[in-house]
Coordinates of C-alpha atoms in Angstrom, one line a residue:
X1 CA 93.9 67.6 101.6
X2 CA 97.7 67.9 100.9
X3 CA 99.0 65.6 103.8
X4 CA 96.3 62.9 102.8
X5 CA 97.1 63.3 99.2
X6 CA 100.9 63.2 99.8
X7 CA 100.4 59.9 101.6
X8 CA 98.8 58.1 98.8
X9 CA 101.5 59.6 96.4
X10 CA 103.9 58.1 98.8
X11 CA 102.1 54.6 98.7
X12 CA 101.7 54.7 94.8
X13 CA 105.5 56.0 94.6
X14 CA 106.7 52.7 96.6
X15 CA 104.7 50.1 94.6
X16 CA 105.3 51.2 91.0
X17 CA 108.2 49.8 89.2
X18 CA 108.4 52.2 86.3
X19 CA 110.7 55.0 86.3
X20 CA 108.8 56.9 83.5
X21 CA 105.8 57.6 85.4
X22 CA 106.9 61.0 86.9
X23 CA 105.0 63.1 84.5
X24 CA 102.0 61.6 85.6
X25 CA 102.9 61.9 89.4
X26 CA 103.5 65.8 88.5
X27 CA 99.9 66.2 87.1
X28 CA 98.3 64.5 90.0
X29 CA 100.2 66.8 92.2
X30 CA 98.8 69.9 90.3
X31 CA 95.4 68.7 90.4
X32 CA 96.0 68.3 94.2
X33 CA 97.0 71.7 94.8
X34 CA 94.5 73.4 92.5
X35 CA 91.7 71.3 94.5
X36 CA 93.4 72.7 97.9
X37 CA 93.2 76.1 96.7
X38 CA 89.5 75.7 95.6
X39 CA 89.2 74.2 99.1
X40 CA 90.8 77.5 100.4
X41 CA 88.7 79.9 98.6
X42 CA 85.6 78.2 99.5
X43 CA 86.6 78.5 103.2
X44 CA 87.8 81.9 102.9
X45 CA 84.4 83.4 104.1
X46 CA 84.8 81.8 107.6
X47 CA 87.6 84.2 108.3
X48 CA 85.7 87.1 107.3
X49 CA 83.5 86.4 110.8
X50 CA 86.1 87.4 113.1
X51 CA 90.0 87.8 113.2
X52 CA 90.8 84.3 112.8
X53 CA 90.5 80.7 114.0
X54 CA 92.7 78.7 116.1
X55 CA 93.8 75.2 115.5
X56 CA 95.3 72.2 117.3
X57 CA 95.1 73.8 120.6
X58 CA 97.0 76.9 119.6
X59 CA 100.1 75.5 117.4
X60 CA 98.2 77.0 114.3
X61 CA 96.0 79.7 113.3
X62 CA 94.0 80.7 110.1
X63 CA 93.3 84.4 109.3
X64 CA 92.6 86.3 106.1
X65 CA 96.1 87.1 105.6
X66 CA 97.2 83.4 106.0
X67 CA 94.5 82.0 103.9
X68 CA 94.9 84.1 101.1
X69 CA 98.5 83.0 100.8
X70 CA 98.0 79.5 101.4
X71 CA 95.9 79.9 98.1
X72 CA 98.9 81.8 96.3
X73 CA 101.3 79.3 97.1
X74 CA 99.1 76.7 95.9
X75 CA 98.8 78.1 92.7
X76 CA 102.5 79.5 92.3
X77 CA 103.4 75.7 93.1
X78 CA 100.9 74.4 90.5
X79 CA 102.6 76.5 88.0
X80 CA 106.0 75.5 88.7
X81 CA 104.9 71.8 88.5
X82 CA 103.9 72.4 84.9
X83 CA 107.6 72.4 84.0
X84 CA 107.8 68.7 84.7
X85 CA 104.2 67.8 83.9
X86 CA 104.1 68.0 80.3
X87 CA 106.8 67.4 77.7
X88 CA 108.8 70.9 76.6
X89 CA 108.2 70.5 72.9
X90 CA 105.5 69.4 70.6
X91 CA 104.9 68.7 66.8
X92 CA 102.5 71.1 65.1
X93 CA 101.0 69.7 61.9
X94 CA 98.8 72.9 60.6
X95 CA 96.2 70.5 58.7
X96 CA 95.3 68.8 61.9
X97 CA 95.7 71.6 64.6
X98 CA 92.0 72.3 65.1
X99 CA 90.7 71.6 68.4
X100 CA 88.1 69.0 67.1
X101 CA 91.1 67.2 65.1
X102 CA 93.4 67.2 68.3
X103 CA 90.6 65.4 70.1
X104 CA 89.6 63.1 67.5
X105 CA 92.9 62.2 65.9
X106 CA 96.3 60.8 67.4
X107 CA 99.7 61.8 66.0
X108 CA 102.4 59.0 66.3
X109 CA 105.8 59.7 65.8
X110 CA 109.3 57.8 66.2
X111 CA 111.9 60.3 67.2
X112 CA 111.5 60.8 71.0
X113 CA 114.6 63.0 71.2
X114 CA 112.8 65.8 69.5
X115 CA 110.0 66.0 72.5
X116 CA 112.7 65.5 75.2
X117 CA 110.7 62.4 76.6
X118 CA 113.9 61.1 78.2
X119 CA 114.9 64.3 79.8
X120 CA 116.2 64.0 83.3
X121 CA 113.2 66.0 84.8
X122 CA 110.8 62.9 83.9
X123 CA 113.0 60.3 85.5
X124 CA 112.5 61.2 89.0
X125 CA 109.3 60.4 90.5
X126 CA 110.0 61.8 93.8
X127 CA 110.0 65.6 92.5
X128 CA 106.3 66.1 92.9
X129 CA 106.2 64.4 96.5
X130 CA 109.1 66.7 97.8
X131 CA 107.5 69.6 96.5
X132 CA 103.9 68.7 98.4
X133 CA 106.3 68.2 101.4
X134 CA 107.8 71.8 100.9
X135 CA 104.2 73.3 100.3
X136 CA 102.7 71.7 103.3
X137 CA 105.8 73.2 105.4
X138 CA 105.2 76.5 103.8
X139 CA 101.6 76.5 104.6
X140 CA 102.2 75.4 108.1
X141 CA 104.9 78.1 108.6
X142 CA 102.4 80.9 107.4
X143 CA 99.9 79.7 110.1
X144 CA 102.2 78.7 113.0
X145 CA 101.1 80.3 116.2
X146 CA 103.6 78.7 118.6
X147 CA 107.3 78.5 119.2
X148 CA 107.7 74.7 118.8
X149 CA 105.3 75.0 115.5
X150 CA 107.8 77.4 114.0
X151 CA 110.7 75.3 114.2
X152 CA 109.0 72.2 113.0
X153 CA 107.5 74.0 110.1
X154 CA 110.8 75.8 109.0
X155 CA 112.6 72.5 109.1
X156 CA 110.0 70.6 107.3
X157 CA 110.2 73.2 104.5
X158 CA 114.0 73.5 104.7
X159 CA 114.6 69.6 104.4
X160 CA 112.5 69.6 101.4
X161 CA 114.5 72.1 99.8
X162 CA 117.7 70.4 100.8
X163 CA 116.5 67.4 99.2
X164 CA 115.2 69.0 96.1
X165 CA 118.6 70.8 95.3
X166 CA 120.5 67.5 95.3
X167 CA 117.8 65.6 93.5
X168 CA 119.8 65.0 90.3
X169 CA 122.2 62.4 91.7
X170 CA 124.4 62.4 88.6
X171 CA 125.1 66.1 88.8
X172 CA 128.3 67.2 90.7
X173 CA 127.3 70.8 90.6
X174 CA 123.9 70.3 92.1
X175 CA 125.1 67.8 94.8
X176 CA 127.5 70.4 95.7
X177 CA 125.3 73.3 95.5
X178 CA 122.7 71.2 97.6
X179 CA 125.2 70.4 100.0
X180 CA 126.3 74.0 100.7
X181 CA 122.7 75.0 101.1
X182 CA 122.4 72.1 103.6
X183 CA 125.5 73.0 105.9
X184 CA 124.7 76.8 106.0
X185 CA 121.2 76.1 106.4
X186 CA 121.6 74.1 109.2
X187 CA 123.7 76.9 110.7
X188 CA 120.8 79.3 110.4
X189 CA 118.4 76.9 111.7
X190 CA 120.6 76.7 115.0
X191 CA 120.1 80.6 115.3
X192 CA 116.3 80.1 114.9
X193 CA 116.3 77.5 117.7
X194 CA 118.6 79.7 120.1
X195 CA 116.2 82.5 119.6
X196 CA 113.3 80.2 120.3
X197 CA 114.9 79.0 123.4
X198 CA 115.6 82.3 124.8
X199 CA 112.1 83.5 124.2
X200 CA 111.0 80.7 126.2
X201 CA 113.1 81.1 129.0
X202 CA 112.2 84.7 129.3
X203 CA 108.3 84.6 128.9
X204 CA 107.4 81.2 130.1
X205 CA 105.2 80.5 127.1
X206 CA 105.6 78.8 123.5
X207 CA 102.4 80.4 122.3
X208 CA 102.8 83.4 120.4
X209 CA 99.8 85.0 121.5
X210 CA 101.1 85.0 125.1
X211 CA 104.4 86.6 123.7
X212 CA 102.5 89.5 121.9
X213 CA 100.4 90.0 125.4
X214 CA 103.6 90.2 127.5
X215 CA 105.3 92.7 124.7
X216 CA 102.3 95.0 124.8
X217 CA 102.0 95.1 128.9
X218 CA 103.9 98.4 129.1
X219 CA 101.5 100.0 131.4
X220 CA 102.1 97.3 134.3
X221 CA 105.7 97.6 133.7
X222 CA 105.8 101.1 133.9
X223 CA 103.6 101.3 137.3
X224 CA 106.0 101.0 140.3
X225 CA 103.1 100.0 142.3
X226 CA 102.9 96.8 140.3
X227 CA 105.3 94.1 140.5
X228 CA 103.6 91.3 138.4
X229 CA 106.4 91.6 135.9
X230 CA 109.3 92.4 138.1
X231 CA 111.3 89.5 136.6
X232 CA 110.6 90.4 133.0
X233 CA 113.4 92.4 131.2
X234 CA 112.1 94.2 128.1
X235 CA 115.2 94.5 126.2
X236 CA 115.8 90.5 126.4
X237 CA 112.7 89.8 124.1
X238 CA 114.3 92.3 121.6
X239 CA 117.7 90.5 121.7
X240 CA 116.0 86.9 121.5
X241 CA 113.9 88.1 118.3
X242 CA 117.1 89.7 116.9
X243 CA 119.0 86.1 117.0
X244 CA 115.9 84.5 115.6
X245 CA 115.7 87.1 113.0
X246 CA 119.3 86.2 111.8
X247 CA 118.1 82.6 111.0
X248 CA 115.2 83.9 108.9
X249 CA 117.2 86.6 107.0
X250 CA 119.7 83.9 106.1
X251 CA 116.8 81.7 104.7
X252 CA 115.4 84.4 102.5
X253 CA 119.0 85.5 101.4
X254 CA 119.0 89.1 102.6
X255 CA 122.4 90.7 103.1
X256 CA 124.8 90.2 104.9
X257 CA 123.5 86.6 105.1
X258 CA 123.3 86.4 101.1
X259 CA 126.5 84.9 100.2
X260 CA 125.0 81.3 99.9
X261 CA 122.3 82.0 97.2
X262 CA 124.1 83.1 94.3
X263 CA 126.2 80.0 94.1
X264 CA 123.3 77.7 95.2
X265 CA 121.1 79.2 92.3
X266 CA 123.6 78.7 89.8
X267 CA 124.7 75.2 90.7
X268 CA 121.3 73.6 91.0
X269 CA 119.0 72.6 87.8
X270 CA 117.0 75.7 86.7
X271 CA 113.9 73.8 87.2
X272 CA 114.6 73.6 90.6
X273 CA 115.9 77.1 91.2
X274 CA 112.5 78.3 90.1
X275 CA 110.8 76.5 93.3
X276 CA 113.7 77.5 95.7
X277 CA 113.9 81.2 94.6
X278 CA 110.1 81.6 95.2
X279 CA 108.3 79.5 97.6
X280 CA 110.6 79.5 100.7
X281 CA 110.7 83.4 100.6
X282 CA 106.8 83.8 100.7
X283 CA 106.1 81.8 103.6
X284 CA 109.1 83.3 105.5
X285 CA 107.9 86.9 104.8
X286 CA 104.2 86.1 105.7
X287 CA 105.3 84.8 109.0
X288 CA 107.8 87.6 109.7
X289 CA 104.8 90.2 109.0
X290 CA 102.7 88.9 112.0
X291 CA 105.8 88.8 114.1
X292 CA 106.8 92.4 113.3
X293 CA 103.3 93.6 113.6
X294 CA 102.7 92.3 117.1
X295 CA 106.1 92.7 118.5
X296 CA 107.2 96.3 117.4
X297 CA 104.4 98.3 118.9
X298 CA 105.6 97.9 122.5
X299 CA 105.7 101.2 124.6
X300 CA 108.6 100.1 126.8
X301 CA 111.1 103.1 127.6
X302 CA 114.0 101.8 125.5
X303 CA 115.6 102.8 122.3
X304 CA 116.4 99.4 120.8
X305 CA 114.1 97.4 118.6
X306 CA 115.0 94.1 116.7
X307 CA 113.1 95.4 113.8
X308 CA 116.0 97.8 113.3
X309 CA 118.1 94.9 112.1
X310 CA 115.7 94.6 109.3
X311 CA 116.0 98.1 108.3
X312 CA 120.0 97.5 108.4
X313 CA 119.5 94.4 106.4
X314 CA 117.3 96.1 103.9
X315 CA 119.9 98.7 103.4
X316 CA 122.6 96.3 102.9
X317 CA 120.5 94.1 100.5
X318 CA 119.7 97.2 98.3
X319 CA 123.4 98.2 98.3
X320 CA 124.9 94.8 97.6
X321 CA 122.2 93.1 95.3
X322 CA 122.8 96.2 93.2
X323 CA 126.5 96.6 93.1
X324 CA 127.9 93.0 92.9
X325 CA 125.2 92.3 90.1
X326 CA 126.8 94.5 87.8
X327 CA 129.8 92.2 87.6
X328 CA 127.9 88.9 86.9
X329 CA 128.0 87.1 83.7
X330 CA 126.1 84.1 84.5
X331 CA 122.5 84.6 84.3
X332 CA 121.2 82.6 87.5
X333 CA 123.7 84.5 89.5
X334 CA 122.4 87.8 88.2
X335 CA 118.7 86.6 89.1
X336 CA 120.2 85.7 92.5
X337 CA 121.5 89.4 92.9
X338 CA 118.3 91.0 91.6
X339 CA 116.5 88.8 94.1
X340 CA 118.5 90.2 97.0
X341 CA 117.8 93.8 95.8
X342 CA 114.1 93.1 95.6
X343 CA 114.3 91.3 99.3
X344 CA 115.6 94.8 100.4
X345 CA 112.4 96.6 99.2
X346 CA 110.4 94.0 101.0
X347 CA 112.1 94.3 104.2
X348 CA 111.7 98.2 104.0
X349 CA 107.9 97.8 103.5
X350 CA 107.8 95.2 106.3
X351 CA 109.8 97.2 109.1
X352 CA 107.9 100.4 108.8
X353 CA 104.7 98.5 109.8
X354 CA 101.9 101.2 109.0
X355 CA 98.9 100.6 106.9
X356 CA 100.2 101.9 103.9
X357 CA 103.7 100.0 104.1
X358 CA 102.1 96.5 104.7
X359 CA 99.7 97.2 101.8
X360 CA 102.8 97.8 99.9
X361 CA 104.6 94.8 101.4
X362 CA 101.8 92.3 100.2
X363 CA 101.5 93.8 96.8
X364 CA 105.3 93.7 96.5
X365 CA 105.6 90.1 97.5
X366 CA 103.0 89.0 95.1
X367 CA 104.4 90.9 92.1
X368 CA 107.7 89.6 93.0
X369 CA 106.8 86.1 93.0
X370 CA 105.0 86.3 89.6
X371 CA 107.6 88.2 87.8
X372 CA 110.3 86.1 89.1
X373 CA 108.4 83.0 88.2
X374 CA 107.8 84.3 84.6
X375 CA 111.6 84.9 84.2
X376 CA 112.7 81.4 85.4
X377 CA 110.0 79.8 83.0
X378 CA 111.2 81.9 80.2
X379 CA 114.9 80.7 80.9
X380 CA 113.6 77.1 80.8
X381 CA 111.9 77.8 77.7
X382 CA 114.9 79.2 75.7
X383 CA 117.0 76.3 76.7
X384 CA 114.4 74.0 75.2
X385 CA 113.9 76.1 72.2
X386 CA 117.6 75.9 71.1
X387 CA 117.8 72.3 70.8
X388 CA 118.6 72.0 67.0
X389 CA 120.9 75.0 67.2
X390 CA 124.7 74.8 67.5
X391 CA 127.0 77.6 68.8
X392 CA 128.8 78.7 65.8
X393 CA 131.6 80.8 67.9
X394 CA 133.9 78.3 69.3
X395 CA 133.6 79.7 72.8
X396 CA 135.8 78.2 75.4
X397 CA 133.6 79.2 78.2
X398 CA 130.8 77.7 76.4
X399 CA 132.3 74.3 75.7
X400 CA 133.2 74.0 79.4
X401 CA 130.0 74.3 80.9
X402 CA 128.8 71.7 83.1
X403 CA 125.2 70.1 83.3
X404 CA 124.2 71.5 79.8
X405 CA 121.3 69.1 79.7
X406 CA 119.8 70.4 83.2
X407 CA 120.6 74.2 82.9
X408 CA 121.2 74.6 79.0
X409 CA 121.2 78.6 79.5
X410 CA 124.0 79.5 82.2
X411 CA 125.9 82.4 80.6
X412 CA 124.3 85.7 79.9
X413 CA 126.1 85.5 76.3
X414 CA 124.2 82.4 75.6
X415 CA 121.1 84.4 74.9
X416 CA 122.8 86.9 72.4
X417 CA 120.8 87.7 69.5
X418 CA 117.9 85.5 70.7
X419 CA 115.4 87.9 69.1
X420 CA 116.4 86.8 65.9
X421 CA 115.5 83.1 67.0
X422 CA 112.5 83.6 68.8
X423 CA 111.2 87.4 68.9
X424 CA 108.0 86.5 71.1
X425 CA 109.8 84.7 73.8
X426 CA 112.8 87.5 73.6
X427 CA 110.2 90.3 74.2
X428 CA 108.3 88.4 77.2
X429 CA 112.0 88.3 78.7
X430 CA 112.3 91.7 78.3
X431 CA 109.2 92.8 79.6
X432 CA 109.8 90.9 82.9
X433 CA 113.2 92.4 83.1
X434 CA 111.8 95.9 82.5
X435 CA 109.4 95.1 85.4
X436 CA 112.2 94.4 87.7
X437 CA 113.8 97.5 87.0
X438 CA 110.7 99.4 87.9
X439 CA 110.0 100.9 84.5
X440 CA 106.6 102.3 84.3
X441 CA 103.6 101.3 83.3
X442 CA 104.7 97.7 84.4
X443 CA 103.5 96.3 87.6
X444 CA 107.1 96.3 89.1
X445 CA 106.9 100.3 88.6
X446 CA 103.8 100.4 90.9
X447 CA 105.2 98.1 93.8
X448 CA 108.4 100.1 94.2
X449 CA 106.5 103.5 94.1
X450 CA 104.2 102.1 96.8
X451 CA 107.2 101.0 99.1
X452 CA 109.0 104.3 98.6
X453 CA 105.6 106.3 99.4
X454 CA 105.2 104.7 102.5
X455 CA 108.9 105.0 103.6
X456 CA 108.7 108.8 102.9
X457 CA 105.6 109.1 104.9
X458 CA 107.2 107.6 107.6
X459 CA 110.4 109.7 107.4
X460 CA 112.9 107.4 106.0
X461 CA 114.1 109.7 103.6
X462 CA 118.1 108.2 103.7
X463 CA 116.8 104.9 102.8
X464 CA 114.4 106.1 100.1
X465 CA 117.4 107.8 98.5
X466 CA 119.3 104.7 98.6
X467 CA 116.6 102.7 97.1
X468 CA 116.2 105.2 94.2
X469 CA 119.8 105.1 93.5
X470 CA 120.1 101.3 93.6
X471 CA 117.0 101.0 91.3
X472 CA 118.6 103.1 88.7
X473 CA 121.8 101.3 89.0
X474 CA 120.2 98.1 88.7
X475 CA 118.6 99.0 85.4
X476 CA 122.1 98.9 84.0
X477 CA 122.5 95.1 84.4
X478 CA 119.1 94.7 83.2
X479 CA 119.7 96.7 80.1
X480 CA 122.9 94.9 79.5
X481 CA 121.0 91.6 79.2
X482 CA 118.3 93.4 76.9
X483 CA 121.1 94.9 74.8
X484 CA 122.7 91.4 74.1
X485 CA 119.2 89.8 73.4
X486 CA 118.2 92.5 70.6
X487 CA 121.4 94.4 69.5
X488 CA 124.3 91.7 69.4
X489 CA 124.6 89.1 66.5
X490 CA 123.7 85.5 67.5
X491 CA 126.4 82.8 67.8
X492 CA 123.6 80.1 66.9
X493 CA 123.1 78.3 63.6
X494 CA 120.7 75.5 62.8
X495 CA 122.5 72.2 63.0
X496 CA 123.4 71.3 59.5
X497 CA 122.9 67.7 60.2
X498 CA 119.2 68.3 61.1
X499 CA 118.5 71.3 58.7
X500 CA 117.4 69.3 55.9
X501 CA 116.3 66.3 57.7
X502 CA 112.6 64.8 57.6
X503 CA 110.9 63.2 60.1
X504 CA 107.9 60.8 59.7
X505 CA 104.7 60.1 61.5
X506 CA 101.2 58.7 61.4
X507 CA 97.9 60.3 61.9
X508 CA 95.6 57.8 63.8
X509 CA 92.0 57.6 64.0
X510 CA 90.6 54.9 66.3
X511 CA 93.5 52.8 66.3
X512 CA 93.8 52.9 62.3
X513 CA 96.4 54.8 60.6
X514 CA 94.6 57.1 58.1
X515 CA 97.7 59.2 57.0
X516 CA 101.4 59.4 56.9
X517 CA 102.9 62.8 57.6
X518 CA 106.5 64.3 57.0
X519 CA 107.5 67.1 59.2
X520 CA 110.5 69.0 59.4
X521 CA 112.4 71.4 62.1
X522 CA 110.0 74.3 61.7
X523 CA 107.1 72.2 62.9
X524 CA 108.7 71.4 66.1
X525 CA 107.5 74.2 68.9
X526 CA 107.3 74.6 72.5
X527 CA 104.5 73.0 74.3
X528 CA 101.2 74.9 75.1
X529 CA 101.8 74.5 78.7
X530 CA 104.8 76.7 78.5
X531 CA 103.5 79.4 76.1
X532 CA 100.3 79.9 77.8
X533 CA 101.8 80.3 81.3
X534 CA 104.2 82.8 79.8
X535 CA 101.8 84.5 77.9
X536 CA 99.3 85.0 81.0
X537 CA 102.1 85.9 83.3
X538 CA 103.6 88.4 81.0
X539 CA 100.1 90.0 80.3
X540 CA 99.7 90.4 84.0
X541 CA 102.8 92.1 84.3
X542 CA 102.2 94.5 81.3
X543 CA 98.5 95.1 81.5
X544 CA 98.3 95.6 85.2
X545 CA 97.6 99.4 84.8
X546 CA 94.3 98.7 83.3
X547 CA 93.1 96.2 86.0
X548 CA 94.9 97.4 89.2
X549 CA 91.8 97.7 91.5
X550 CA 91.4 94.0 92.1
X551 CA 95.0 93.7 93.3
X552 CA 95.5 97.0 95.3
X553 CA 91.8 96.6 97.0
X554 CA 93.1 93.0 98.0
X555 CA 96.4 94.3 99.6
X556 CA 94.6 97.1 101.4
X557 CA 91.8 94.9 102.9
X558 CA 94.5 92.5 104.2
X559 CA 96.5 95.5 105.8
X560 CA 93.3 96.8 107.3
X561 CA 92.1 93.5 108.5
X562 CA 95.9 93.4 110.2
X563 CA 95.7 96.8 111.8
X564 CA 91.8 96.3 112.8
X565 CA 91.7 96.4 116.6

C-alpha cells in the first residue's frame, strides 16, 4: 500500500506545475498512512495463529511485534505530517464558530501573512514523498530477516533522513547539519556493512534464522565426538555483531557515538527534527530487540557477549546525556541530550533480555515516542503563537539567531514568562517535561520504574544506582526550563504596529457575501490540528494512571509471544 501510493505521489509530483500544492500532498500522505495502519490492524489476527509469517523467500518476516510497531510508526508519522498539512493559525469569529456555520459558511480574508500560508514548509512538495520513503525503510527494517535486507532497509531509511535534513535549500544551517549527518551516517553504515560481511563469512548464510540456529547449537559444539561445527569459532560471531552494533548505536545517537545529534537536531528545522528524532530510533530498536533476543541465549563456554557493549553504551548514555545536558542553553540541544539519556534506559532494558525487561523496553519506547512527539509539536506551536510579539529586550544572542522563520524557538531564554502569554500551552509543555524527568503519576515515571525493577531483578545494582542518580540530576535542567516559563518575566510585548490594527473579511454563503467582518489580533489563534493533537498527547501522558491496563497488557503480551517457545 505504501509503495503503490508513493509511486502515485511521485507521478503527480512530476506533472504538477504549482509549488503551493504541498499542503495537499501532505494530506494525501496522512490518508495513505491511516489506511495502511487500518490494513495492518485488520491483518493483525493472522499473526495470532503462529509465531509469524515469512515473506519474499525469507528476506522479511511479520510477527505480532513487528505488526504492532508498523501500525505505531504509521500513526506517529501521520501525526508529524499534520505540521505541514494544515496552516498553523486560524481566525476565530465567535458568532460563526458553531459546527453548522463552519460547514455552511465560508470566511474570506485578505491578509495571508497572518495564517502563514507562504511558510517555507508549504513550498516543498517533496516533503511528504520523502517521509513516505523513510516510513517504508523503517517498516522494512523492523521486519527484516536477512543480512542483505538489513543493509538495504537501513540505507533506504537513512538516505531519506539525509535528504529530509537538507530539504530547506536556502538554509545554511540545515545544509551544514544535513551534510554532517550524511558524512558520519555513511561512516556508521560502513561499520554495519563490515559486520554483515564478517557474519556471512563466518556462518555461510545471509538468513538471520540460520544465524540464530548456529548460535544456539551449543550441544553439538561441546560434544567432542561430533565435528560438524569444527570450522565455527563461537567468539567470532560476537565480534561481528559488536562491529555491526557500533553502526546501529551511532544511528540511534547512543553514547559514545552521540556527538553528531545535538548539532544536527539544533541545525535542521524543528519540523524536520521531530521526524528525525523519533522514527529512526523506533525501527532500529525493534530490529535490535529480535537480534539481541536470538543471539544472547547461546550456551557456549566463553565469557564475552556482544550485548555487553549495549550495557556499556547504556551506562555512558545515562551519564553523558545528563551531565552535558546541564550546560545547554539551546532548547533543541537540550532535547537531544535528554534523548541520549532516554536511550540509556531503553538500552538497559534491551540488554537484560528477560520477559519483564522486554515488557519495560516496549512500554518505554512507546511512551518516549509519544512524549518526545508532544514536546516538539509544542515547541513548533510556541513559535507560531509568537508571531505578533516582539522581543522587548535588546538581546544580542536573540538578534543573531539564524533561520528564525524555520526554527522560531532556539534558545531556552526565548520562552521566559511564556505562561503569561499562553498558560495552557505552557502547562502542556510542563507536563511533558515532568514526564521526561519521571515525576509520578505521569507515564514517564512508570516507564522508568519498570526498567529499574527489571534491572534490579537481574542483579544490575550498579546500573540501577547510576540510572536513579542521573534521573535526579536530569530533573535539574527540566526544572530550569519550567522555572523560566512560570517564574521569569517575559521579554515579549505585542508589536505596537499590530496592537490596534484591524483586519477585514467577508462571510460567504453559496458564493454570496452576506456579512463584512472586522477582527483583531485576539481573534487569531492556533489551528485546531495543533491544539487537538497537543491536547490528546498531553492527556495520554497525564491520565495514564487511570487507563494503564491496555498499555501494560499489550507490552506484556508482546514480550510473552517473543519468549514463547
